[in-house]
mmCIF file of C-alpha atoms in Angstrom:
data_model
loop_
_atom_site.group_PDB
_atom_site.id
_atom_site.type_symbol
_atom_site.label_atom_id
_atom_site.label_comp_id
_atom_site.label_asym_id
_atom_site.label_seq_id
_atom_site.Cartn_x
_atom_site.Cartn_y
_atom_site.Cartn_z
ATOM 1 C CA MET Z 1 111.033 87.928 113.594
ATOM 2 C CA ILE Z 2 112.050 86.862 110.040
ATOM 3 C CA PRO Z 3 109.321 87.358 107.519
ATOM 4 C CA ALA Z 4 107.996 84.097 105.719
ATOM 5 C CA ALA Z 5 109.607 83.308 102.324
ATOM 6 C CA PHE Z 6 107.944 84.957 99.309
ATOM 7 C CA GLU Z 7 108.941 85.829 95.650
ATOM 8 C CA TYR Z 8 109.925 89.381 94.564
ATOM 9 C CA VAL Z 9 109.153 91.354 91.562
ATOM 10 C CA ALA Z 10 109.925 94.859 90.585
ATOM 11 C CA PRO Z 11 108.031 96.127 87.585
ATOM 12 C CA GLY Z 12 109.223 98.938 85.590
ATOM 13 C CA SER Z 13 106.104 100.216 84.613
ATOM 14 C CA VAL Z 14 102.419 100.527 86.161
ATOM 15 C CA ASP Z 15 101.183 98.351 83.307
ATOM 16 C CA GLU Z 16 103.809 95.524 84.297
ATOM 17 C CA ALA Z 17 102.837 95.986 87.834
ATOM 18 C CA LEU Z 18 99.188 95.496 87.129
ATOM 19 C CA ARG Z 19 99.799 92.418 85.086
ATOM 20 C CA ALA Z 20 101.920 90.999 88.033
ATOM 21 C CA LEU Z 21 98.819 91.778 90.236
ATOM 22 C CA SER Z 22 96.514 90.182 87.732
ATOM 23 C CA GLU Z 23 98.834 86.897 87.494
ATOM 24 C CA HIS Z 24 99.147 86.443 91.426
ATOM 25 C CA GLY Z 25 95.990 87.904 92.681
ATOM 26 C CA ASP Z 26 95.244 87.243 96.437
ATOM 27 C CA GLU Z 27 98.782 85.824 96.886
ATOM 28 C CA ALA Z 28 100.411 89.071 96.099
ATOM 29 C CA LYS Z 29 101.099 92.525 98.221
ATOM 30 C CA ILE Z 30 102.156 95.834 96.790
ATOM 31 C CA ILE Z 31 105.249 97.378 98.285
ATOM 32 C CA ALA Z 32 105.897 101.069 98.166
ATOM 33 C CA GLY Z 33 108.181 102.618 100.757
ATOM 34 C CA GLY Z 34 107.793 99.349 102.976
ATOM 35 C CA GLN Z 35 107.304 101.482 106.220
ATOM 36 C CA SER Z 36 103.998 100.063 106.673
ATOM 37 C CA LEU Z 37 104.337 96.520 104.907
ATOM 38 C CA LEU Z 38 107.619 95.581 106.271
ATOM 39 C CA PRO Z 39 106.703 95.555 109.937
ATOM 40 C CA VAL Z 40 103.698 93.556 109.161
ATOM 41 C CA LEU Z 41 105.808 90.823 107.189
ATOM 42 C CA ARG Z 42 108.316 90.619 110.056
ATOM 43 C CA MET Z 43 105.428 90.127 112.589
ATOM 44 C CA ARG Z 44 104.048 87.615 110.243
ATOM 45 C CA LEU Z 45 100.652 89.144 110.288
ATOM 46 C CA ASN Z 46 100.610 88.692 106.681
ATOM 47 C CA ALA Z 47 102.590 86.352 104.593
ATOM 48 C CA PRO Z 48 102.019 87.093 100.833
ATOM 49 C CA GLU Z 49 103.688 84.618 98.271
ATOM 50 C CA TRP Z 50 104.640 87.641 96.078
ATOM 51 C CA VAL Z 51 105.692 90.972 96.872
ATOM 52 C CA ILE Z 52 105.447 93.537 93.794
ATOM 53 C CA ASP Z 53 107.680 96.400 94.514
ATOM 54 C CA LEU Z 54 106.825 99.607 92.848
ATOM 55 C CA GLY Z 55 110.102 101.392 93.616
ATOM 56 C CA ARG Z 56 111.356 101.308 89.896
ATOM 57 C CA ILE Z 57 108.262 102.937 88.597
ATOM 58 C CA ASP Z 58 109.442 106.516 87.960
ATOM 59 C CA SER Z 59 106.014 107.667 86.686
ATOM 60 C CA LEU Z 60 104.711 107.354 89.951
ATOM 61 C CA ARG Z 61 107.247 109.891 91.463
ATOM 62 C CA GLY Z 62 107.216 113.871 91.585
ATOM 63 C CA ILE Z 63 104.894 116.512 92.148
ATOM 64 C CA ARG Z 64 103.552 118.741 89.021
ATOM 65 C CA ASP Z 65 101.055 121.772 89.012
ATOM 66 C CA GLY Z 66 97.829 120.879 87.468
ATOM 67 C CA GLY Z 67 96.442 124.604 87.593
ATOM 68 C CA ASP Z 68 93.805 124.323 90.262
ATOM 69 C CA HIS Z 69 95.556 121.466 92.091
ATOM 70 C CA LEU Z 70 98.921 119.883 92.824
ATOM 71 C CA ALA Z 71 99.514 116.312 91.532
ATOM 72 C CA VAL Z 72 101.552 114.258 93.772
ATOM 73 C CA GLY Z 73 102.902 110.759 92.517
ATOM 74 C CA ALA Z 74 101.942 108.038 94.816
ATOM 75 C CA MET Z 75 105.707 106.934 95.160
ATOM 76 C CA THR Z 76 106.886 110.402 96.067
ATOM 77 C CA THR Z 77 108.479 110.274 99.520
ATOM 78 C CA HIS Z 78 107.380 112.321 102.480
ATOM 79 C CA HIS Z 79 110.375 114.179 102.479
ATOM 80 C CA GLU Z 80 110.028 115.362 98.972
ATOM 81 C CA VAL Z 81 106.358 116.398 99.622
ATOM 82 C CA GLY Z 82 107.282 118.073 102.830
ATOM 83 C CA ASN Z 83 109.896 120.361 101.322
ATOM 84 C CA ASP Z 84 108.118 121.220 98.133
ATOM 85 C CA ALA Z 85 107.826 124.792 97.550
ATOM 86 C CA GLY Z 86 104.733 124.431 95.660
ATOM 87 C CA ILE Z 87 103.106 122.303 98.481
ATOM 88 C CA HIS Z 88 104.172 124.860 100.957
ATOM 89 C CA GLU Z 89 102.515 127.779 98.982
ATOM 90 C CA HIS Z 90 99.337 125.748 97.745
ATOM 91 C CA ALA Z 91 98.735 123.169 100.363
ATOM 92 C CA LEU Z 92 100.402 124.300 103.590
ATOM 93 C CA LEU Z 93 98.459 121.953 105.552
ATOM 94 C CA VAL Z 94 100.308 119.042 103.880
ATOM 95 C CA THR Z 95 103.503 120.564 104.763
ATOM 96 C CA LYS Z 96 102.634 121.015 108.452
ATOM 97 C CA ALA Z 97 101.338 117.450 108.917
ATOM 98 C CA ILE Z 98 104.276 115.870 107.191
ATOM 99 C CA ALA Z 99 106.648 117.875 109.630
ATOM 100 C CA GLU Z 100 105.013 115.727 112.599
ATOM 101 C CA LEU Z 101 104.859 112.526 110.639
ATOM 102 C CA ALA Z 102 107.396 109.934 112.433
ATOM 103 C CA ASP Z 103 111.086 110.609 112.082
ATOM 104 C CA ALA Z 104 113.517 111.764 109.505
ATOM 105 C CA GLN Z 105 114.391 108.197 108.445
ATOM 106 C CA VAL Z 106 110.681 107.309 107.880
ATOM 107 C CA ARG Z 107 109.981 110.493 105.872
ATOM 108 C CA HIS Z 108 112.994 109.858 103.560
ATOM 109 C CA ARG Z 109 111.743 106.119 102.843
ATOM 110 C CA GLY Z 110 107.879 106.348 103.274
ATOM 111 C CA THR Z 111 105.751 107.320 100.327
ATOM 112 C CA PHE Z 112 102.971 109.771 100.293
ATOM 113 C CA GLY Z 113 100.684 107.332 98.270
ATOM 114 C CA GLY Z 114 101.797 104.324 100.321
ATOM 115 C CA ALA Z 115 100.769 105.817 103.739
ATOM 116 C CA LEU Z 116 97.239 106.954 102.186
ATOM 117 C CA ALA Z 117 96.663 103.620 100.666
ATOM 118 C CA HIS Z 118 97.642 101.859 104.073
ATOM 119 C CA ALA Z 119 94.668 103.889 105.634
ATOM 120 C CA ASP Z 120 95.697 103.543 109.118
ATOM 121 C CA PRO Z 121 93.061 105.611 110.992
ATOM 122 C CA ALA Z 122 95.962 106.969 113.222
ATOM 123 C CA GLY Z 123 98.123 107.830 110.421
ATOM 124 C CA ASP Z 124 99.137 111.671 109.850
ATOM 125 C CA LEU Z 125 98.111 112.142 106.154
ATOM 126 C CA GLY Z 126 94.515 110.862 105.922
ATOM 127 C CA ALA Z 127 92.963 114.034 107.833
ATOM 128 C CA PRO Z 128 94.745 116.493 105.660
ATOM 129 C CA ALA Z 129 93.813 114.784 102.558
ATOM 130 C CA ARG Z 130 90.142 114.832 103.654
ATOM 131 C CA ALA Z 131 90.081 118.442 105.021
ATOM 132 C CA LEU Z 132 91.787 119.546 101.684
ATOM 133 C CA GLY Z 133 89.322 117.517 99.545
ATOM 134 C CA ALA Z 134 92.077 115.455 97.853
ATOM 135 C CA THR Z 135 91.403 113.229 95.026
ATOM 136 C CA PHE Z 136 92.816 109.838 94.398
ATOM 137 C CA VAL Z 137 93.787 108.444 91.062
ATOM 138 C CA ILE Z 138 93.493 104.692 90.698
ATOM 139 C CA GLN Z 139 94.767 102.607 87.854
ATOM 140 C CA GLY Z 140 93.564 99.000 87.146
ATOM 141 C CA PRO Z 141 92.746 96.791 84.318
ATOM 142 C CA SER Z 142 89.759 98.680 83.012
ATOM 143 C CA GLY Z 143 91.671 101.951 83.045
ATOM 144 C CA THR Z 144 91.918 104.862 85.373
ATOM 145 C CA ARG Z 145 89.271 106.287 87.578
ATOM 146 C CA GLU Z 146 89.307 109.101 90.379
ATOM 147 C CA VAL Z 147 87.815 108.798 93.702
ATOM 148 C CA GLY Z 148 87.117 111.866 96.098
ATOM 149 C CA ALA Z 149 88.585 111.922 99.690
ATOM 150 C CA ASP Z 150 85.227 111.367 101.214
ATOM 151 C CA ASP Z 151 84.820 108.063 99.330
ATOM 152 C CA PHE Z 152 88.392 106.880 99.262
ATOM 153 C CA PHE Z 153 88.816 105.925 102.979
ATOM 154 C CA VAL Z 154 86.222 103.100 103.511
ATOM 155 C CA ASP Z 155 86.913 101.454 106.859
ATOM 156 C CA LEU Z 156 89.740 100.333 109.197
ATOM 157 C CA PHE Z 157 92.825 99.944 106.790
ATOM 158 C CA GLU Z 158 90.442 99.609 103.849
ATOM 159 C CA THR Z 159 90.121 101.941 100.933
ATOM 160 C CA ALA Z 160 88.498 102.078 97.666
ATOM 161 C CA ILE Z 161 91.364 100.618 95.776
ATOM 162 C CA SER Z 162 90.588 97.134 94.699
ATOM 163 C CA GLU Z 163 92.954 94.303 94.630
ATOM 164 C CA ASP Z 164 93.640 94.512 91.067
ATOM 165 C CA GLU Z 165 94.256 98.393 91.199
ATOM 166 C CA ILE Z 166 96.903 100.832 92.026
ATOM 167 C CA LEU Z 167 96.989 104.083 93.397
ATOM 168 C CA THR Z 168 99.021 106.389 91.098
ATOM 169 C CA GLU Z 169 98.406 110.002 91.981
ATOM 170 C CA ILE Z 170 96.982 112.197 94.567
ATOM 171 C CA ARG Z 171 95.592 115.628 93.363
ATOM 172 C CA ILE Z 172 95.412 118.307 96.071
ATOM 173 C CA PRO Z 173 93.111 121.473 95.299
ATOM 174 C CA LYS Z 174 94.990 124.667 95.909
ATOM 175 C CA HIS Z 175 94.348 126.418 99.042
ATOM 176 C CA THR Z 176 96.644 129.284 98.395
ATOM 177 C CA GLY Z 177 96.922 131.998 101.219
ATOM 178 C CA TRP Z 178 95.198 129.762 103.562
ATOM 179 C CA GLY Z 179 96.897 129.231 107.041
ATOM 180 C CA ALA Z 180 97.152 125.958 108.367
ATOM 181 C CA ALA Z 181 98.362 123.817 111.435
ATOM 182 C CA TYR Z 182 98.499 119.975 112.575
ATOM 183 C CA GLN Z 183 98.168 119.581 116.300
ATOM 184 C CA LYS Z 184 99.120 116.039 117.326
ATOM 185 C CA PHE Z 185 98.976 114.461 120.786
ATOM 186 C CA VAL Z 186 101.359 111.932 121.643
ATOM 187 C CA ARG Z 187 102.908 110.274 124.787
ATOM 188 C CA ILE Z 188 106.250 109.998 123.448
ATOM 189 C CA ALA Z 189 108.037 111.392 120.402
ATOM 190 C CA HIS Z 190 107.171 109.948 117.030
ATOM 191 C CA GLN Z 191 104.257 107.887 118.235
ATOM 192 C CA TRP Z 192 101.280 107.500 116.339
ATOM 193 C CA PRO Z 193 98.881 110.324 117.427
ATOM 194 C CA ILE Z 194 96.468 109.485 120.135
ATOM 195 C CA VAL Z 195 94.287 112.324 118.511
ATOM 196 C CA ALA Z 196 95.353 114.779 115.893
ATOM 197 C CA VAL Z 197 93.604 117.525 114.252
ATOM 198 C CA ALA Z 198 94.463 119.086 110.719
ATOM 199 C CA ALA Z 199 93.026 122.639 110.337
ATOM 200 C CA THR Z 200 93.204 125.129 107.331
ATOM 201 C CA VAL Z 201 91.453 128.605 107.627
ATOM 202 C CA ARG Z 202 90.985 131.427 104.895
ATOM 203 C CA MET Z 203 90.875 134.675 106.911
ATOM 204 C CA ASP Z 204 88.972 137.680 105.827
ATOM 205 C CA GLY Z 205 90.511 140.349 108.004
ATOM 206 C CA ASP Z 206 89.872 139.179 111.497
ATOM 207 C CA THR Z 207 86.933 136.803 110.531
ATOM 208 C CA ILE Z 208 87.109 133.195 109.564
ATOM 209 C CA ALA Z 209 85.675 133.135 106.235
ATOM 210 C CA GLU Z 210 86.250 129.430 105.535
ATOM 211 C CA ALA Z 211 87.611 126.712 107.566
ATOM 212 C CA ARG Z 212 88.290 122.981 106.879
ATOM 213 C CA VAL Z 213 88.995 120.505 109.580
ATOM 214 C CA GLY Z 214 90.116 116.808 109.721
ATOM 215 C CA LEU Z 215 90.589 114.475 112.621
ATOM 216 C CA THR Z 216 92.820 111.658 113.027
ATOM 217 C CA ASN Z 217 92.276 108.537 115.162
ATOM 218 C CA MET Z 218 88.606 109.505 115.831
ATOM 219 C CA GLY Z 219 87.154 106.498 114.253
ATOM 220 C CA ALA Z 220 87.971 103.655 111.745
ATOM 221 C CA THR Z 221 88.719 106.411 109.193
ATOM 222 C CA PRO Z 222 90.131 109.795 109.044
ATOM 223 C CA LEU Z 223 87.119 112.281 109.546
ATOM 224 C CA ARG Z 224 85.897 115.874 108.608
ATOM 225 C CA ALA Z 225 84.805 117.786 111.227
ATOM 226 C CA THR Z 226 82.025 119.521 109.402
ATOM 227 C CA ALA Z 227 79.951 120.725 112.296
ATOM 228 C CA VAL Z 228 83.167 122.509 113.372
ATOM 229 C CA GLU Z 229 83.690 124.089 109.903
ATOM 230 C CA GLU Z 230 80.035 125.189 109.694
ATOM 231 C CA ALA Z 231 80.289 126.846 113.254
ATOM 232 C CA LEU Z 232 83.616 128.602 112.384
ATOM 233 C CA ALA Z 233 82.464 130.351 109.078
ATOM 234 C CA GLY Z 234 81.692 134.057 109.359
ATOM 235 C CA GLN Z 235 83.054 133.866 113.066
ATOM 236 C CA PRO Z 236 85.907 136.000 114.471
ATOM 237 C CA ALA Z 237 88.933 134.532 115.208
ATOM 238 C CA THR Z 238 88.791 134.801 118.941
ATOM 239 C CA GLU Z 239 89.361 132.446 121.700
ATOM 240 C CA ASP Z 240 85.899 132.302 122.822
ATOM 241 C CA ALA Z 241 84.171 131.767 119.194
ATOM 242 C CA VAL Z 242 86.866 129.240 118.190
ATOM 243 C CA ALA Z 243 86.432 127.270 121.492
ATOM 244 C CA ALA Z 244 82.628 127.289 121.157
ATOM 245 C CA ALA Z 245 82.672 125.950 117.532
ATOM 246 C CA ALA Z 246 85.639 123.318 118.458
ATOM 247 C CA ALA Z 247 83.185 121.860 121.204
ATOM 248 C CA ASN Z 248 81.249 120.451 118.216
ATOM 249 C CA ALA Z 249 84.489 118.307 117.127
ATOM 250 C CA PRO Z 250 83.487 114.926 118.620
ATOM 251 C CA GLU Z 251 80.026 114.905 116.652
ATOM 252 C CA GLY Z 252 79.738 112.061 114.553
ATOM 253 C CA THR Z 253 82.954 110.350 115.554
ATOM 254 C CA ASP Z 254 83.461 106.989 117.118
ATOM 255 C CA PRO Z 255 86.926 106.900 118.585
ATOM 256 C CA PRO Z 256 88.794 103.861 119.944
ATOM 257 C CA SER Z 257 89.513 102.949 123.552
ATOM 258 C CA ASP Z 258 92.958 101.482 124.260
ATOM 259 C CA LEU Z 259 95.782 101.767 126.434
ATOM 260 C CA ASN Z 260 96.642 105.436 125.447
ATOM 261 C CA GLY Z 261 93.156 106.546 126.385
ATOM 262 C CA ASP Z 262 89.387 105.810 126.118
ATOM 263 C CA ALA Z 263 86.933 107.348 123.934
ATOM 264 C CA ASP Z 264 85.775 110.050 126.352
ATOM 265 C CA TYR Z 265 89.468 111.011 126.741
ATOM 266 C CA ARG Z 266 89.765 111.353 123.046
ATOM 267 C CA ARG Z 267 86.699 113.252 122.663
ATOM 268 C CA HIS Z 268 88.108 115.901 125.063
ATOM 269 C CA LEU Z 269 91.319 115.789 123.145
ATOM 270 C CA ALA Z 270 89.586 116.521 119.977
ATOM 271 C CA THR Z 271 87.974 119.683 121.351
ATOM 272 C CA VAL Z 272 91.195 120.950 122.803
ATOM 273 C CA LEU Z 273 93.332 120.283 119.788
ATOM 274 C CA THR Z 274 90.703 121.631 117.401
ATOM 275 C CA ARG Z 275 90.673 125.082 119.282
ATOM 276 C CA ARG Z 276 94.493 125.067 119.149
ATOM 277 C CA ALA Z 277 94.753 124.107 115.453
ATOM 278 C CA VAL Z 278 92.025 126.734 114.356
ATOM 279 C CA LEU Z 279 93.634 129.537 116.313
ATOM 280 C CA ALA Z 280 97.148 128.500 115.131
ATOM 281 C CA ALA Z 281 95.874 128.212 111.235
ATOM 282 C CA ALA Z 282 94.277 131.718 111.761
ATOM 283 C CA GLY Z 283 97.496 133.220 113.235
ATOM 284 C CA ARG Z 284 96.143 133.611 116.714
ATOM 285 C CA ASN Z 285 97.294 132.547 120.054
ATOM 286 C CA GLY Z 286 100.786 133.693 119.329
ATOM 287 C CA ILE Z 287 101.168 130.788 116.887
ATOM 288 C CA PRO Z 288 102.008 131.959 113.176
ATOM 289 C CA ALA Z 289 99.861 130.306 110.391
ATOM 290 C CA ILE Z 290 102.875 130.225 108.139
#
């Protein structure tokens, strides 16, 4: 299907983009890499009168070391983030998740910030962002503000970004030396995950000192499996101990029921994938953590 006609503008700066947003209001949509918006436009699920393209704003691209965190520009592509040495060293969970995200074409065109701002609960980046405690930098007419990952994802396809604001940067706290794994269950390759689990673990010998676990497609937003994290702390990284902790994965979730599986099936998958992801992140079960 062909999209409805719209006007197009490509600002050269964030300030110009904000002015365009202010001028056109509800009639405008932001486009980043286009991997989420273009299918919506083609199916005419949305028909904005204006499309504001952020592709020419160089300040929104790149990855920099912020000392205790890595700052990723919102327009940085998945490919760039997934292949960045600093991300691999200090935020391995992001590297692992991007390796499972769609296909090479999408990873080269899609943007890190665009995917997170789209806030699809089945998207592969929300759970790692929550597990790592990312901070989202949002700019609007009143200036710049920061929102933590726990408050950024509000509801289905809804974030803390207001209609007159733009996501400019994602700051990921460093988890240097932590093992990581992203376990994703799909029926066919490159499909949205039916369920996925993002796990990162700090080991102290054979003991799990700390663990952070995020859940994909287990509710209207990406979720933190805090009950699992608490149960894992101080436990040996054995099959039995990890399985016992992973049994808490469905706690506080509200998974959908659809053609890919009902809610109970997803709850079962969450326990299985959590066990696998934590063991892999801990370097157990024959799966390397790095």
